Tab-separated table of C-alpha atoms in Angstrom:
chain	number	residue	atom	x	y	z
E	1	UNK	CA	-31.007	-3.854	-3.178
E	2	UNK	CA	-31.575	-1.465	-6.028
E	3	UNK	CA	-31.956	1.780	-3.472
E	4	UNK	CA	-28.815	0.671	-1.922
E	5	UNK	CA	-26.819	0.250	-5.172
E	6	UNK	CA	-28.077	3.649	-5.835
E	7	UNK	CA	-27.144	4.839	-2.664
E	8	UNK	CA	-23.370	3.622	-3.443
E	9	UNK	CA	-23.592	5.657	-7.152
E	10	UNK	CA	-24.362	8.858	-5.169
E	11	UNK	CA	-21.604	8.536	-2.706
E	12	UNK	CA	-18.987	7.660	-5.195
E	13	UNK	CA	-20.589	10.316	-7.931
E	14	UNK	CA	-21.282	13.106	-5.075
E	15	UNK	CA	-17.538	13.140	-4.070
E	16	UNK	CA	-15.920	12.594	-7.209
E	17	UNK	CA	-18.170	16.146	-8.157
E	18	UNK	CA	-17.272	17.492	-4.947
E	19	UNK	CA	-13.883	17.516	-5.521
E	20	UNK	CA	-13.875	18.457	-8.987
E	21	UNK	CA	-15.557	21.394	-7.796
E	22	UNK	CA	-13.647	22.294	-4.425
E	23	UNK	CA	-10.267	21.416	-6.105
E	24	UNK	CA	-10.160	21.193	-9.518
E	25	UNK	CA	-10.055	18.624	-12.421
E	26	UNK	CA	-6.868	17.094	-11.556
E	27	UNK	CA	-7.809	16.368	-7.650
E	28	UNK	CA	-11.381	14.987	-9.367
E	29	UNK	CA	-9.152	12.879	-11.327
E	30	UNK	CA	-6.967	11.606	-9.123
E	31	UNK	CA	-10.181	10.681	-6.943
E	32	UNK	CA	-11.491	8.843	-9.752
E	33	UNK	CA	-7.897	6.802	-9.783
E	34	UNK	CA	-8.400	5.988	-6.553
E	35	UNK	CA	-11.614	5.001	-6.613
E	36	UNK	CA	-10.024	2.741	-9.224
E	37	UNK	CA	-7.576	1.615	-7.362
E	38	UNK	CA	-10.454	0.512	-4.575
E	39	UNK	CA	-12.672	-1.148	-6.791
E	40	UNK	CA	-9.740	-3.563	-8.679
E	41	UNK	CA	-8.558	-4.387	-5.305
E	42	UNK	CA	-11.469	-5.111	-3.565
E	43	UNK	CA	-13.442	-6.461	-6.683
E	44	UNK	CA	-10.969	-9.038	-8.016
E	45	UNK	CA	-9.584	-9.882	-4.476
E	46	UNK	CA	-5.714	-8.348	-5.582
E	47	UNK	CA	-3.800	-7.795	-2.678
E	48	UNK	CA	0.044	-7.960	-1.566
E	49	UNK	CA	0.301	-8.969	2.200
E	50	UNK	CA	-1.998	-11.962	1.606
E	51	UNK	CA	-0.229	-13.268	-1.411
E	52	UNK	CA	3.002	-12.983	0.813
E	53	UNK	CA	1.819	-14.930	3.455
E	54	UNK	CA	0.145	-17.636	0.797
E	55	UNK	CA	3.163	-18.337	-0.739
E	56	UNK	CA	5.105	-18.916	2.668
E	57	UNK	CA	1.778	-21.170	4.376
E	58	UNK	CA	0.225	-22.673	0.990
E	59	UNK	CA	2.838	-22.779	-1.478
E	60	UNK	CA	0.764	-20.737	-3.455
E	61	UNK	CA	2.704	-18.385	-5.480
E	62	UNK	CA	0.036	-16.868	-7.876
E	63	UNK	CA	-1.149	-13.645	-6.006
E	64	UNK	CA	2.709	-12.995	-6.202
E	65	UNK	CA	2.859	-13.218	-9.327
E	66	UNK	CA	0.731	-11.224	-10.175
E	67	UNK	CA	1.872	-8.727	-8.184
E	68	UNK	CA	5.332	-9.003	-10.412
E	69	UNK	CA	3.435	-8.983	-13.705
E	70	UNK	CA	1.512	-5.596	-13.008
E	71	UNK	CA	4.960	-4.109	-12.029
E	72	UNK	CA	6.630	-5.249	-14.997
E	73	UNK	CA	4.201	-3.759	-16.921
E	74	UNK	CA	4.131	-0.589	-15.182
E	75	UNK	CA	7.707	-0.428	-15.309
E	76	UNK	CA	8.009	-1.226	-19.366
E	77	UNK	CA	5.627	2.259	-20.035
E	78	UNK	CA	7.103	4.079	-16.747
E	79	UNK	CA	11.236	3.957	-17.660
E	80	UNK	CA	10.349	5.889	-20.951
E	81	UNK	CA	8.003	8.593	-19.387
E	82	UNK	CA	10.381	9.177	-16.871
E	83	UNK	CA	13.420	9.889	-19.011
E	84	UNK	CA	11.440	11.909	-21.322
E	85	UNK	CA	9.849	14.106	-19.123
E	86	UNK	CA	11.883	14.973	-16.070
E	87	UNK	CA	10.686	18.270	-14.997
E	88	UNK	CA	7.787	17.211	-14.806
E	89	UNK	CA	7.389	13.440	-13.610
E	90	UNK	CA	9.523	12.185	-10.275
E	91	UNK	CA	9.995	8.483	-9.764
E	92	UNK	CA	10.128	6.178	-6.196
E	93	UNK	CA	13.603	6.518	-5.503
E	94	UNK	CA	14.853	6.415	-1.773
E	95	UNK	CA	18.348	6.214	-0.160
E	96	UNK	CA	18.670	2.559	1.156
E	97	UNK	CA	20.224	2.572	4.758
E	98	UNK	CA	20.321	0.728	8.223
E	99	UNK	CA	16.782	2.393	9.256
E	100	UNK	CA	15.417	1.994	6.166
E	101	UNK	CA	15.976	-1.625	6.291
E	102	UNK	CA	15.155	-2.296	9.433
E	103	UNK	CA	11.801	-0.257	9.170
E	104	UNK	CA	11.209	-2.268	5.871
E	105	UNK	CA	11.468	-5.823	8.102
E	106	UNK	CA	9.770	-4.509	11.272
E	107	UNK	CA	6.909	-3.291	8.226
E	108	UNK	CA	7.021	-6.885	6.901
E	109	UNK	CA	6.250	-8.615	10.176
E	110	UNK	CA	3.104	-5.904	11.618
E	111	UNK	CA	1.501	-6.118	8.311
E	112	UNK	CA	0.814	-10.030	8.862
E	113	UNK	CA	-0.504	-9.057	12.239
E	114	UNK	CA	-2.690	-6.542	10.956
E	115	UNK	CA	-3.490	-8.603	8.148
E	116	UNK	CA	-3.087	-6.073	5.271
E	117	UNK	CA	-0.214	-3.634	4.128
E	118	UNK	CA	-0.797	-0.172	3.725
E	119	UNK	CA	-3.662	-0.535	0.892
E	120	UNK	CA	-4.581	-3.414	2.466
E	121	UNK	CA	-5.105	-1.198	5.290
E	122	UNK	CA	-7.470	1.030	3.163
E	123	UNK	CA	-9.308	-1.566	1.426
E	124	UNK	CA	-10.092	-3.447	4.945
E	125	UNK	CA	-11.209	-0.429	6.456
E	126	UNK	CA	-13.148	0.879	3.761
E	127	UNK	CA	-14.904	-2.348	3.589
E	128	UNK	CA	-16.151	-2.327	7.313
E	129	UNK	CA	-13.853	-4.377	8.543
E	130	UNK	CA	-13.214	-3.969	12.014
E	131	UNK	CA	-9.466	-5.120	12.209
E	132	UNK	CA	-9.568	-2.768	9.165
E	133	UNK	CA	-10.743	-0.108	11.334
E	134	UNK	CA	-8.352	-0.312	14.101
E	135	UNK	CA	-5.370	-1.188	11.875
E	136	UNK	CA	-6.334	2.468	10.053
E	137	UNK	CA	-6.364	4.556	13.214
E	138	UNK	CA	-3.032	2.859	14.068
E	139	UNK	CA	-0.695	3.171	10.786
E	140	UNK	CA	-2.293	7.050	10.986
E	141	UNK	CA	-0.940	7.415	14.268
E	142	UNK	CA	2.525	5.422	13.565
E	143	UNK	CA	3.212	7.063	10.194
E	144	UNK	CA	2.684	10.290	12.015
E	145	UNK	CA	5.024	9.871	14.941
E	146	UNK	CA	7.612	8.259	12.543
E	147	UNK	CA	7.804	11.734	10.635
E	148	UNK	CA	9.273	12.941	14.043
E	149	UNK	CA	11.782	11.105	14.311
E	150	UNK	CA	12.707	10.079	10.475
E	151	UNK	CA	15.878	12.043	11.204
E	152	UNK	CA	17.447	10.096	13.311
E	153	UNK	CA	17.003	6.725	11.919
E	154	UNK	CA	18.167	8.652	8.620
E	155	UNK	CA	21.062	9.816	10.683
E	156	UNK	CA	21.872	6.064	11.617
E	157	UNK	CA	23.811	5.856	7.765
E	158	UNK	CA	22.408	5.281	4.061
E	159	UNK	CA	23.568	5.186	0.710
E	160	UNK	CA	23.160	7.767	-2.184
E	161	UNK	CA	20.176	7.680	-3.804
E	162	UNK	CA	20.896	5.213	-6.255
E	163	UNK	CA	18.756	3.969	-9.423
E	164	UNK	CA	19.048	1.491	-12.073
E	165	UNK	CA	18.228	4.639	-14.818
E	166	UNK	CA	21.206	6.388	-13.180
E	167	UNK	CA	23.581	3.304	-12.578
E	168	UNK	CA	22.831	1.457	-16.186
E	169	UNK	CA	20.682	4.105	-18.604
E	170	UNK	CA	17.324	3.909	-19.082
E	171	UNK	CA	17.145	0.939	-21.409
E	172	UNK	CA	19.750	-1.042	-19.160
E	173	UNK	CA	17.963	-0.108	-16.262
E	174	UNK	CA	14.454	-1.483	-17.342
E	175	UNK	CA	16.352	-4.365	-19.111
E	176	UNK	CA	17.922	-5.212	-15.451
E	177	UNK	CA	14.167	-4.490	-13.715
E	178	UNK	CA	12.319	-7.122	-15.858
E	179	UNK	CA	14.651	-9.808	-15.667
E	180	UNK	CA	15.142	-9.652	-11.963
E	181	UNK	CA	11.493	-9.731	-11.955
E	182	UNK	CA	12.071	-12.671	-14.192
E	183	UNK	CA	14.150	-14.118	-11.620
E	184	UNK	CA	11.734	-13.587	-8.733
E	185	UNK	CA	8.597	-14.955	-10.777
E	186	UNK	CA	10.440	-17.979	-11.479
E	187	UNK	CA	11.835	-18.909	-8.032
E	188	UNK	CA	7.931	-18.095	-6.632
E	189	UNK	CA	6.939	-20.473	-9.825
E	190	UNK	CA	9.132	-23.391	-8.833
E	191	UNK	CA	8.076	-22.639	-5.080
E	192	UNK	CA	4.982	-22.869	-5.718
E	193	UNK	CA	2.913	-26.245	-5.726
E	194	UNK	CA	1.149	-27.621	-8.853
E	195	UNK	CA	-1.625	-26.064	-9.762
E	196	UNK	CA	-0.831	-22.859	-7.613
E	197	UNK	CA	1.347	-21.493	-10.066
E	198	UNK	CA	-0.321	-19.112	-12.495
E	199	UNK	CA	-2.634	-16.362	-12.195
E	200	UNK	CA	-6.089	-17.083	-12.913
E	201	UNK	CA	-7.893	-15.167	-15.328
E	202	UNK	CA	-8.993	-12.842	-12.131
E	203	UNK	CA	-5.153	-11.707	-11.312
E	204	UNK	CA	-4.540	-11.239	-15.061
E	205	UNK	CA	-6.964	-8.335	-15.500
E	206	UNK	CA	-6.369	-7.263	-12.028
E	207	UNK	CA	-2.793	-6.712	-12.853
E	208	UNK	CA	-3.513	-5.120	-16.129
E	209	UNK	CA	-6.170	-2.856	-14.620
E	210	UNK	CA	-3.638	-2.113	-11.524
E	211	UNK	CA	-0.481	-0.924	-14.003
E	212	UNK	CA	-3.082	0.966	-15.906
E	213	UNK	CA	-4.291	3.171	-13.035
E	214	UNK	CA	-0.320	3.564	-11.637
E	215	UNK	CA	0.606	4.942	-14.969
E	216	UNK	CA	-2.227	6.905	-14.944
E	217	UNK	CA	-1.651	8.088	-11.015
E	218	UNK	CA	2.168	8.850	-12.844
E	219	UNK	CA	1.373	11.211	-15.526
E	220	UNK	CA	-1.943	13.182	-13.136
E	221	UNK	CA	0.147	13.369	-9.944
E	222	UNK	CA	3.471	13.540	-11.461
E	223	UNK	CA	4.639	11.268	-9.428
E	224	UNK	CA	4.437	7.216	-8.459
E	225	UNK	CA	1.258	5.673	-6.199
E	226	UNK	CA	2.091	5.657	-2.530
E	227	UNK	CA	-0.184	5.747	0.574
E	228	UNK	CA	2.007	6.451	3.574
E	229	UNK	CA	3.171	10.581	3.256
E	230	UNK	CA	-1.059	10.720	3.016
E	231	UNK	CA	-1.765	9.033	6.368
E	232	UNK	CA	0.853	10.479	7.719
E	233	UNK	CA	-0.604	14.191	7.139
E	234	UNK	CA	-3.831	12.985	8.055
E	235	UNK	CA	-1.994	12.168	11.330
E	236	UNK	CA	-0.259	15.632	11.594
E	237	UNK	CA	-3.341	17.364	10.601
E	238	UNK	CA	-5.107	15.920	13.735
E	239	UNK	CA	-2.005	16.740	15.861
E	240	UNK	CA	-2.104	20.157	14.749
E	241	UNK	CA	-6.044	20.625	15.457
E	242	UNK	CA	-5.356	19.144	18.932
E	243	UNK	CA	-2.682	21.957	19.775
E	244	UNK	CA	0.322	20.602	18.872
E	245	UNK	CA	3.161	22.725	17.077
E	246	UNK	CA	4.463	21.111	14.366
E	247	UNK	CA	6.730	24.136	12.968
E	248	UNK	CA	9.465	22.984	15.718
E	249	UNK	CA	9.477	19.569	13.845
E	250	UNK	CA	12.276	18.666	10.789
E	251	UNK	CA	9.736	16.786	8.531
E	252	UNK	CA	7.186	19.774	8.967
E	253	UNK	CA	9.147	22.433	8.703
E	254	UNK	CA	10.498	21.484	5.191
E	255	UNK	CA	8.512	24.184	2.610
E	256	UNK	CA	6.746	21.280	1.410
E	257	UNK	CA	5.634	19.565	3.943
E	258	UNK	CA	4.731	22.641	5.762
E	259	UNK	CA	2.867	23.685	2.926
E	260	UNK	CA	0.744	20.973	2.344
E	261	UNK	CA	0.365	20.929	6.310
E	262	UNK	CA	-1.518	24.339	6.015
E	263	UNK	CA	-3.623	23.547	2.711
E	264	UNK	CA	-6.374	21.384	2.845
E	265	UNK	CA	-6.323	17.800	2.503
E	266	UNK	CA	-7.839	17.755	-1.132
E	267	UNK	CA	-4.339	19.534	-2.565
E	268	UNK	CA	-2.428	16.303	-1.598
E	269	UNK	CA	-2.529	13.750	-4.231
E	270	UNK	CA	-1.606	10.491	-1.925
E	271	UNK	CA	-4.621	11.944	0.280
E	272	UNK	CA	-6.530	12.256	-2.877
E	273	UNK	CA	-6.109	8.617	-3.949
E	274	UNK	CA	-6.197	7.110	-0.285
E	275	UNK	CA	-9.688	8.674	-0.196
E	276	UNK	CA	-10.711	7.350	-3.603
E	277	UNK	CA	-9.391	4.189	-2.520
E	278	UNK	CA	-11.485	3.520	0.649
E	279	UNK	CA	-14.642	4.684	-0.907
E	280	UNK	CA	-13.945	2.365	-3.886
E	281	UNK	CA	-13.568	-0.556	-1.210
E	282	UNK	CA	-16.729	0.701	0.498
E	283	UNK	CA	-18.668	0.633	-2.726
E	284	UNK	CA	-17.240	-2.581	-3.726
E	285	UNK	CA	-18.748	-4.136	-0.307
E	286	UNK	CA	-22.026	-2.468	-0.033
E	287	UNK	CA	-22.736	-3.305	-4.420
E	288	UNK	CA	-22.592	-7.076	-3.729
E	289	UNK	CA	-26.057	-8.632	-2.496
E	290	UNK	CA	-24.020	-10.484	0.019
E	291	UNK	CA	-20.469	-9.097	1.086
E	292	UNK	CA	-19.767	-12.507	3.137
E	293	UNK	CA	-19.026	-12.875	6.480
E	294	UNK	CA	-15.874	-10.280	7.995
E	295	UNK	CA	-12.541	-11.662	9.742
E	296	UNK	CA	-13.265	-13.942	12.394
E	297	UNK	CA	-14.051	-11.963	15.923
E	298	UNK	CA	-10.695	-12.091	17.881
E	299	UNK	CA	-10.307	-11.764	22.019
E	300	UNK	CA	-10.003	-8.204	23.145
E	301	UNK	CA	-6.175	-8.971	23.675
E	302	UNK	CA	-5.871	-9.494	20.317
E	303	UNK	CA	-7.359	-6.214	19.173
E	304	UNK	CA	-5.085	-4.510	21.324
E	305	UNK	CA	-1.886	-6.739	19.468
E	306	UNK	CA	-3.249	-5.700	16.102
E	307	UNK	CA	-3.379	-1.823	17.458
E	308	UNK	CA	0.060	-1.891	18.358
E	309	UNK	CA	1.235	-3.406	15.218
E	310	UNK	CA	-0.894	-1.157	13.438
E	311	UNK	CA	1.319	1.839	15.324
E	312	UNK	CA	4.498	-0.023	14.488
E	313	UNK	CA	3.302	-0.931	11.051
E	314	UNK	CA	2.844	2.972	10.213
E	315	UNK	CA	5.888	4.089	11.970
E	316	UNK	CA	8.146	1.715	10.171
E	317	UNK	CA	6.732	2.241	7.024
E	318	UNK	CA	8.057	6.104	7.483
E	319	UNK	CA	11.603	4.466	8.262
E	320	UNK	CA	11.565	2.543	5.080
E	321	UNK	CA	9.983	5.548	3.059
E	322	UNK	CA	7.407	3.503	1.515
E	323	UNK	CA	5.401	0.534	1.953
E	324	UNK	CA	4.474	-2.245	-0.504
E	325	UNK	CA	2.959	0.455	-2.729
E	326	UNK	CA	5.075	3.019	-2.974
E	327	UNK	CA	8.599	1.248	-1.898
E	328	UNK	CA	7.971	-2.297	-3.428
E	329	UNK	CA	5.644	-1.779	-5.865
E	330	UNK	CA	6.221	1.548	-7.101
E	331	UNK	CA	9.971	1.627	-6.372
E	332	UNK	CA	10.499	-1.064	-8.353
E	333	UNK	CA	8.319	-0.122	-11.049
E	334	UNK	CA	10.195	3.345	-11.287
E	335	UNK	CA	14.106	2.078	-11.177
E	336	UNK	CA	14.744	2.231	-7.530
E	337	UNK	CA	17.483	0.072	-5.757
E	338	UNK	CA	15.480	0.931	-2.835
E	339	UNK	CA	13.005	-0.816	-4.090
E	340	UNK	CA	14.688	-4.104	-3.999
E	341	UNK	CA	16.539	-3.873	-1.206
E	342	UNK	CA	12.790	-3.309	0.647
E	343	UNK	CA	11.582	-5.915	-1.528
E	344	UNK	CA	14.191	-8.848	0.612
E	345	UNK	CA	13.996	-7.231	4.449
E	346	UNK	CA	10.461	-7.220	4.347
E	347	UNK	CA	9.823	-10.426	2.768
E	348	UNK	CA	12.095	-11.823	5.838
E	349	UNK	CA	10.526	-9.951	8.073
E	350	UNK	CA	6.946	-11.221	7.078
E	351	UNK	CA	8.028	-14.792	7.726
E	352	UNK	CA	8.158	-13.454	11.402
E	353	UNK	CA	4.813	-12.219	11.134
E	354	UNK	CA	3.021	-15.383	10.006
E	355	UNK	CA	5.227	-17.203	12.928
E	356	UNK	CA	3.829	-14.863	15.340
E	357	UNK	CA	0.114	-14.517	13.949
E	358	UNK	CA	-1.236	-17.427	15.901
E	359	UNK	CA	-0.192	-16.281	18.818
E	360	UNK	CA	-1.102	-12.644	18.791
E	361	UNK	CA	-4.360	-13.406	17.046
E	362	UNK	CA	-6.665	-15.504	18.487
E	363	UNK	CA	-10.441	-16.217	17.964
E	364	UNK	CA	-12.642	-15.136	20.606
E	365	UNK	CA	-14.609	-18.120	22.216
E	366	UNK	CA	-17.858	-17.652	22.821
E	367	UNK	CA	-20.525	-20.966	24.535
E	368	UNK	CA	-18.018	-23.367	23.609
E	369	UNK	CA	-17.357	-22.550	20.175
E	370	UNK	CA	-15.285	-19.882	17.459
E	371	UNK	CA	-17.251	-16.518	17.490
């Protein structure tokens, strides 16, 4: 046990160096946020798509809460840093429209069939998990393809980018932020059945711990956690190595995109903290003396369902422009209408997931009996 725990120290250790060293302080450090990021969320079990679902099956409302609390928070210290420093510091606003919406539903439903959202995706995977596994490959590939054709479902008709700073001030913004997140935490209290109500102690520091590395992702990255626009260049990276030419692409064209296309993977920030995020849920799993048993082996139909949502679950999350990190949580968090407007379609849309998870995934039977 002790060589393996030591083991874990040099992996996490060797890359956080690694990348100091190949990129510079602020890549090391945005590393180290992720690795964060892996180790609350893993560690203390804080997750989004589960609490969703729990809420829906169980009646159990205190995973979302404390999903609402850690936003509030983030939002309380995020609203000032943003209007005093905006050269420098961008928040999670997107332009709400019919694609966006319906990406944000479609989003809601394939990440109960993959059984994670987009950092659930990361924390499964890194973990071992093999629906983890598969549902990574998948969103890579989706978010990917979705970049080519973000232009069209743009084209389809959206708003102004519109924000709750820009609408009401800053102060009337964040004043309008926490109490609808008032509003939400008390419908999800009164929802919720006795004694499944409020955080335990667990979800408390989780929550804390969780605001405190998004404020810090804020002020290193200059700009809000998110995980998709990283998979997604991991996807267009291994396009481009297999031949394809990306410079006859919108997305990739764009000076930004394009440049971060050519650079390597350590000058992207959401890269940066996806990495530090699956190696904190790998360290997580291999530090405990016994990491439990993994999701229940499921028929090979079944893989193939959760491989498909996993496509559609990437490629819709590039519709919506975020997923629960960077639209919901970090949307939110920063002022965005967008935010809220993701917040409702994919809620509804996750209904349909948990409807159609017992029929897409189902236990593989092996002499008689559950595998």
């Amino acid at each position: 046990m002790f060589l393996q725990r030591a083991s874990v120290l040099l992996i996490v250790l060797g890359f956080a160096l690694f990348t100091f060293v190949m990129a510079g302080p602020r890549a090391g450090l945005l590393v180290l946020v992720g690795l964060g990021f892996g180790l609350v969320l893993e560690g203390l079990r804080f997750g989004f798509a589960g609490p969703w679902r729990m809420i829906v099956t169980d009646r159990d409302g205190r995973g979302l809460i404390a999903q609402l609390i850690a936003i509030g928070l983030v939002a309380v210290v995020a609203f000032p840093l943003l209007a005093a420093n905006p050269g420098e510091l961008v928040a999670a606003h997107a332009p709400v429209g019919i694609g966006m919406i319906l990406g944000a539903f479609i989003f809601g439903a394939a990440m109960q069939l993959v059984m994670g959202c987009g950092s659930g995706t990361l924390v499964n995977a890194g973990s071992g998990n093999l629906v983890g596994l598969i549902a990574l490959a998948g969103f890579i590939g989706g978010s990917f393809a979705g970049t080519l054709h973000l232009g069209w479902w743009t084209s389809l008709g959206s708003l102004p980018v519109l924000s709750f700073q820009g609408m009401f001030g800053d102060m009337g913004g964040l004043g309008l932020t926490l109490a609808g997140l008032a509003i939400v935490g008390a419908v999800t209290f009164l929802r919720s059945a006795p004694g499944k109500r409020m955080p335990p102690r667990r979800l408390w520091i989780a929550a804390a711990l969780i605001a405190a590395l998004s404020l810090a992702n804020l002020v290193i990255a200059g700009q809000p956690w998110g995980i998709v626009y990283g998979l997604g260049l991991w996807g267009a990276k291994i396009a481009q190595a297999g031949g394809a030419d990306l410079a006859t692409t919108a997305f990739w064209a764009a000076e930004g995109n394009a440049a971060r296309l050519s650079a390597s993977i350590l000058t992207d920030v959401t890269s940066l903290t996806n990495i530090g995020l699956l190696i904190g849920a790998f360290a997580v799993m291999r530090w405990r003396a016994d990491p439990g048993a993994q999701t229940q082996a499921l028929t090979p139909i079944s893989y193939g369902a959760v491989l498909v949502a996993a496509l559609v679950l990437g490629y819709s999350a590039r519709m919506a422009f975020g997923c629960n990190v960077g639209a919901f949580f970090s949307g939110i968090s920063t002022g965005s209408l967008h935010g809220w407007v993701w917040l409702v379609a994919a809620f509804a849309g996750s209904m349909l997931g948990i409807r159609l998870r017992p029929v897409l995934l189902r236990p593989r039977v092996t002499g008689g009996a559950y595998a």
